[in-house]
Coordinates of C-alpha atoms in Angstrom, one line a residue:
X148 CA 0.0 0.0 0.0
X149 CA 1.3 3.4 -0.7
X150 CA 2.5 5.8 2.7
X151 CA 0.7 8.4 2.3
X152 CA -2.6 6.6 0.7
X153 CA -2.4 4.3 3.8
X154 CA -1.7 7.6 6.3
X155 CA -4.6 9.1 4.7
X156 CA -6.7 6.5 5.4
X157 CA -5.9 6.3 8.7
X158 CA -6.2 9.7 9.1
X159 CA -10.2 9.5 8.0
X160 CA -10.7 6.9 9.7
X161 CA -9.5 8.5 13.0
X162 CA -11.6 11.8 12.3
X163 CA -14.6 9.3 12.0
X164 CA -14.0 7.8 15.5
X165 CA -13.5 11.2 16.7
X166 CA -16.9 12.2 15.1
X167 CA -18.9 9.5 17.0
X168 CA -17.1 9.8 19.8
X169 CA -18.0 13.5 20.1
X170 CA -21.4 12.7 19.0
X171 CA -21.8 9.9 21.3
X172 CA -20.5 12.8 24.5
X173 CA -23.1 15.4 22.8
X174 CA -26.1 13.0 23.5
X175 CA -24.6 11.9 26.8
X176 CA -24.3 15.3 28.6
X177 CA -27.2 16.7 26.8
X178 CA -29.4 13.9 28.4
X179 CA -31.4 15.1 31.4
X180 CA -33.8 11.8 31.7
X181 CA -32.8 8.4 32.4
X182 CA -34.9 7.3 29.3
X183 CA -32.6 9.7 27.8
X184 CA -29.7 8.0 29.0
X185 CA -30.6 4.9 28.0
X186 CA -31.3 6.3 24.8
X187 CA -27.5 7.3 24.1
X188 CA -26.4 4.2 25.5
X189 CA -28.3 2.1 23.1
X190 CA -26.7 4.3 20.0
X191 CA -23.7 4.3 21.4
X192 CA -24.0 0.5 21.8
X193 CA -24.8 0.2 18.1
X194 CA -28.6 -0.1 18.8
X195 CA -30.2 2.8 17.3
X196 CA -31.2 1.4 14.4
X197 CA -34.8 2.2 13.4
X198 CA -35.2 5.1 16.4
X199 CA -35.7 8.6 15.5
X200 CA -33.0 11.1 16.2
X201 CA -32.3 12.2 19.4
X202 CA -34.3 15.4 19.0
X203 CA -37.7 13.4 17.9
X204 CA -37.3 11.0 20.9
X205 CA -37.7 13.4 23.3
X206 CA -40.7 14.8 21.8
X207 CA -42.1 11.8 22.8
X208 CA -43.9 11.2 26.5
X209 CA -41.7 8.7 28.5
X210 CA -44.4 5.9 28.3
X211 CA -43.6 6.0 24.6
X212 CA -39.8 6.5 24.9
X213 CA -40.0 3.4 27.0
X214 CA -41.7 1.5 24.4
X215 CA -39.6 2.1 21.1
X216 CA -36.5 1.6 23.6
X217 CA -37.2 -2.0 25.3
X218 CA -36.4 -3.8 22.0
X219 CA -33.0 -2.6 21.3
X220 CA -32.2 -2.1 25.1
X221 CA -33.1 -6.2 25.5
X222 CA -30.6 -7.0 22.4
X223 CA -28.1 -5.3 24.4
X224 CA -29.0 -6.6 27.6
X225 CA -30.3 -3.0 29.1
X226 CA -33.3 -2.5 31.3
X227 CA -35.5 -0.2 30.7
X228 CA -36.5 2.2 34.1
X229 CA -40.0 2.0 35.1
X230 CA -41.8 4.9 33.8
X231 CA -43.8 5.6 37.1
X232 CA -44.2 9.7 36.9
X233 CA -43.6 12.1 33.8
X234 CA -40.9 14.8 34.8
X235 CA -41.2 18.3 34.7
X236 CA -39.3 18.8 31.4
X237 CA -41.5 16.4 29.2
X238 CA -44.3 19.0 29.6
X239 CA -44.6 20.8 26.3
X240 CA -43.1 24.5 26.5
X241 CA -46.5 26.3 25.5
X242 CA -49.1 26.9 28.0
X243 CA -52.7 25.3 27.5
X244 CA -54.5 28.0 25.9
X245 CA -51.8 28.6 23.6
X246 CA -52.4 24.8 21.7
X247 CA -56.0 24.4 23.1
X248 CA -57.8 22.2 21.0
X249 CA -59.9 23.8 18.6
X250 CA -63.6 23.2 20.0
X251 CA -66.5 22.0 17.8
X252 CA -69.1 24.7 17.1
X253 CA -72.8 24.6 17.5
X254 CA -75.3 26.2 15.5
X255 CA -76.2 29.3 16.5
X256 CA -73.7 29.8 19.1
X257 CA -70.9 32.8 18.8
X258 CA -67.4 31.7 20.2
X259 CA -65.4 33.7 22.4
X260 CA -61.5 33.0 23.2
X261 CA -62.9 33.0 26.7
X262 CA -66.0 30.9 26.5
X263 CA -65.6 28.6 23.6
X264 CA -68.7 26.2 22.7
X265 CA -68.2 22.8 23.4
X266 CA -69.2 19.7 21.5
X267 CA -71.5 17.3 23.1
X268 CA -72.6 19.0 26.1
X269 CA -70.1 17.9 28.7
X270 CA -71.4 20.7 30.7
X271 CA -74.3 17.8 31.3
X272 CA -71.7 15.1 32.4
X273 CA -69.8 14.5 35.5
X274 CA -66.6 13.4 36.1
X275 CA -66.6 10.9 38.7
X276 CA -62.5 9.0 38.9
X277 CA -62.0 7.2 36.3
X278 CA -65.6 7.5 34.7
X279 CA -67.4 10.3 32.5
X280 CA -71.4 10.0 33.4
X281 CA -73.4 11.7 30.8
X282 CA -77.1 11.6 30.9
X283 CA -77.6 9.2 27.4
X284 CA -73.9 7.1 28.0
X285 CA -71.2 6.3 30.2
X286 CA -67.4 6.5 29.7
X287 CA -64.4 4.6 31.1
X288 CA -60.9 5.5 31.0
X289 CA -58.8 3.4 28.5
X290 CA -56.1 1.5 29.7
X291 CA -53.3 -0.1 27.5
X292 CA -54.9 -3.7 26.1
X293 CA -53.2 -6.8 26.1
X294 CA -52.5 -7.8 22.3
X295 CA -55.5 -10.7 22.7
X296 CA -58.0 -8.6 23.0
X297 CA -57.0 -6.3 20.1
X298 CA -59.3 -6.8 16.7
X299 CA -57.5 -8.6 14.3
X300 CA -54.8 -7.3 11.6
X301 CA -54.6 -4.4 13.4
X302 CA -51.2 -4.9 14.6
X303 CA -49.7 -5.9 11.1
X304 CA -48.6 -3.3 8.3
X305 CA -51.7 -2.2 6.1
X306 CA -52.8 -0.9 9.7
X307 CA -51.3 3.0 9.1
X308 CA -52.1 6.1 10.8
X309 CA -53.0 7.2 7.2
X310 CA -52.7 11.4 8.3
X311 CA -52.6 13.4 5.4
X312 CA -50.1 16.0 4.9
X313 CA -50.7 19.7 6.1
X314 CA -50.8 21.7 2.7
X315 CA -52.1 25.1 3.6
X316 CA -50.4 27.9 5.0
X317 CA -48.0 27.6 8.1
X318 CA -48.2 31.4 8.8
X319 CA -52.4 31.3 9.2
X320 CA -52.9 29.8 12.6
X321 CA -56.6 28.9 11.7
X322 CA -55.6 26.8 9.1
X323 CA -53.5 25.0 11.1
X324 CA -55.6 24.2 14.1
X325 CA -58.2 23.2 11.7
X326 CA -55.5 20.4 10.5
X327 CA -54.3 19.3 13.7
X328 CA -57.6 18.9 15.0
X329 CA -59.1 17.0 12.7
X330 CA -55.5 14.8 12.4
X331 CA -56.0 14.8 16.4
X332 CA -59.3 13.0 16.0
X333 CA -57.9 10.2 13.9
X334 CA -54.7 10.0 16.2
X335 CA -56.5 8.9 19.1
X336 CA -59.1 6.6 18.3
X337 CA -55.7 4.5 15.9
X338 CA -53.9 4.7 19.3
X339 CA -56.9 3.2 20.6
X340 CA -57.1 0.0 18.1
X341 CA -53.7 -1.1 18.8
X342 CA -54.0 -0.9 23.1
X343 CA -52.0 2.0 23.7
X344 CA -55.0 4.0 25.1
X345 CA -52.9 5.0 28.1
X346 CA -49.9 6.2 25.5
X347 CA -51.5 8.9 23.9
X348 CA -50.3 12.8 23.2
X349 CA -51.8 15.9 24.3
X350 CA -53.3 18.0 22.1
X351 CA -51.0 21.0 23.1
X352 CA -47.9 18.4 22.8
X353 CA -49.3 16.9 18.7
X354 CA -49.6 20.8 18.3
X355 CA -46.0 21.6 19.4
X356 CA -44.9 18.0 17.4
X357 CA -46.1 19.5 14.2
X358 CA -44.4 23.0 14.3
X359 CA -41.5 21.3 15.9
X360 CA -40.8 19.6 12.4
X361 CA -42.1 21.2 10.3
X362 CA -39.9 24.0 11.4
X363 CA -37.2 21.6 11.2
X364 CA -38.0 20.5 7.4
X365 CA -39.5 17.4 8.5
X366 CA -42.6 16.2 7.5
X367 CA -45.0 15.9 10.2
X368 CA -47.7 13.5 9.1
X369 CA -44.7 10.9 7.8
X370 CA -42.9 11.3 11.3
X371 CA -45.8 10.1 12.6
X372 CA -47.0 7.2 10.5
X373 CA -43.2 6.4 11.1
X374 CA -43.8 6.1 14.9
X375 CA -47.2 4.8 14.8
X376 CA -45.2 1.7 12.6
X377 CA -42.7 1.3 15.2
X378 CA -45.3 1.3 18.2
X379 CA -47.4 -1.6 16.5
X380 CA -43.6 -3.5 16.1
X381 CA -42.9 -3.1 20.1
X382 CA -46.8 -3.7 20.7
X383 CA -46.3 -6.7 18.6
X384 CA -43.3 -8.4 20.5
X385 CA -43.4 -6.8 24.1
X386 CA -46.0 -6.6 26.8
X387 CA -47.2 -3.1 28.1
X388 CA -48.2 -2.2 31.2
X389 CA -52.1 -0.9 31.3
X390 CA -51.5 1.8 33.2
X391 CA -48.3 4.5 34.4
X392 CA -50.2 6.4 37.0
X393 CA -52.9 6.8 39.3
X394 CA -53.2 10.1 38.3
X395 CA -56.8 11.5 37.3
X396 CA -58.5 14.4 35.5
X397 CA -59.1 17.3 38.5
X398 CA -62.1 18.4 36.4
X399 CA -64.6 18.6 33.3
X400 CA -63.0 21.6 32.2
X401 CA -60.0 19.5 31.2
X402 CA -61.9 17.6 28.9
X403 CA -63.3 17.5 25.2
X404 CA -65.1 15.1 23.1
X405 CA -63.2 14.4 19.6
X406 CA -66.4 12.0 18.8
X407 CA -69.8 10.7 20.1
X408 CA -67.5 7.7 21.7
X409 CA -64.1 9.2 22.8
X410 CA -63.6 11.9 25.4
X411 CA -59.9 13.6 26.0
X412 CA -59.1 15.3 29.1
X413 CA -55.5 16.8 29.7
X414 CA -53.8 18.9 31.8
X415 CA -50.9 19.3 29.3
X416 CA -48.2 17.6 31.1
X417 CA -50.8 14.0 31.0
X418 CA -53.4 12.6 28.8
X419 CA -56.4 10.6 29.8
X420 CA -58.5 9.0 27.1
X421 CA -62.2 7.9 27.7
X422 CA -64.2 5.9 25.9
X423 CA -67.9 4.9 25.9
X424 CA -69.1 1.4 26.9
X425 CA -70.5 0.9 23.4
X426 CA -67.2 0.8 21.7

């Protein structure tokens, strides 16, 4: 081989091990969960393949972050922490009225930014733990399903979480909650099919998710189908635990139906999904 061909190679090859090394550092001290931790460990280990970057995984709430972790982490012979409490800094930076979700209008009735109309008349339902008692129907808070009690198929490919791409105007805030909310209302009831009831976004965190990446040149709907495939992988192979908390909705006012069968409540930093006895 000739010296200085075989120097030059060695040379790249050393500014690649520095690269990753540096990179590998970067994730390290920029970590500031343990799910994070693990996270680096398991790239740094080789075991990244098929997770999103660094930036998208911590987008994510830890319950989730648990979930696309504990395959590669078993590979490698990690554990996974029990995700018992979400930490301060998963919240979403935005405040609650800045990504509330859009509501539902009824006829005849002007919206205010102060009093917005709701849909389905929650204001006759009561909140009692983890039920929603409405005068015509009851509902129950969803837990995470075992696979066997799942419908059929829907844990296999041609299940996707089929949201179409935003193609209106980024700048006009309208047009954008109109988008999210109606991708919003197919989000949870897909979470829904494949058990992961307890796994599910806030509305103010999808909202922040979408201008997150699309800021960052990254398609929003794609990134999610991407995750929603990886979920039904990990909900395919691994158990889940139903629940991650005893935590409950403090009151109706955090709460919004997305369909005659689903009610969301949040208080931004957790989600709780209920769903009638009919479904």
């Amino acid at each position: 081989m000739n010296p200085k061909r075989g120097a030059s190679l060695a040379a790249l090859m050393f500014a690649l091990a520095s690269g990753v090394a540096v990179a590998q550092e970067a994730c390290s001290a920029s970590a500031t969960t343990d799910l994070e931790r693990l996270y680096c460990e398991v790239v740094a280990e080789g075991g990244g393949q098929g997770l999103p970057s660094q930036a998208d995984f911590r987008r994510n709430q830890p319950q989730v972050q648990a979930l696309l972790l504990r395959r590669p982490a078993k590979r490698l012979g990690l554990s996974v922490p029990t995700v018992t409490a979400e930490p301060a800094q998963s919240k979403p930076p935005s405040t609650p009225q800045a990504a509330a979700k859009p509501p539902k209008p009824e006829p005849e009735q002007v919206q205010t930014e102060t009093q917005p109309a709701r849909f389905g008349r929650l204001a006759d339902c009561a909140l009692k733990g983890e039920r929603i008692v409405c005068p015509d129907r009851q509902f129950k808070l969803a837990l995470n399903q075992p696979n066997r009690a799942l419908a059929p198929g829907v844990l296999e490919d041609q299940n996707r979480l089929g949201l179409r791409p935003f193609q209106g105007d980024r700048s006009d805030e309208q047009q954008v909650r109109a988008y999210l909310s109606n991708a919003y209302d197919r989000y949870i009831p897909k979470m829904l099919a494949i058990g992961l009831g307890a796994n599910t976004m806030s509305f103010t965190a999808f909202h922040n998710a979408f201008h997150t990446l699309e800021d960052g040149g990254v398609d929003f709907a794609e990134r999610m189908e991407r995750t929603y495939q990886l979920l039904k992988k990990d909900k395919l192979n691994l158990a889940v635990q139903a629940r991650y908390h005893d935590r409950l909705p403090e009151k109706l006012a955090l709460c919004e139906s997305i369909n005659f069968e689903i009610i969301v409540c949040d208080n931004v930093a957790t989600n709780w999904v209920f769903v009638s006895r009919s479904r």
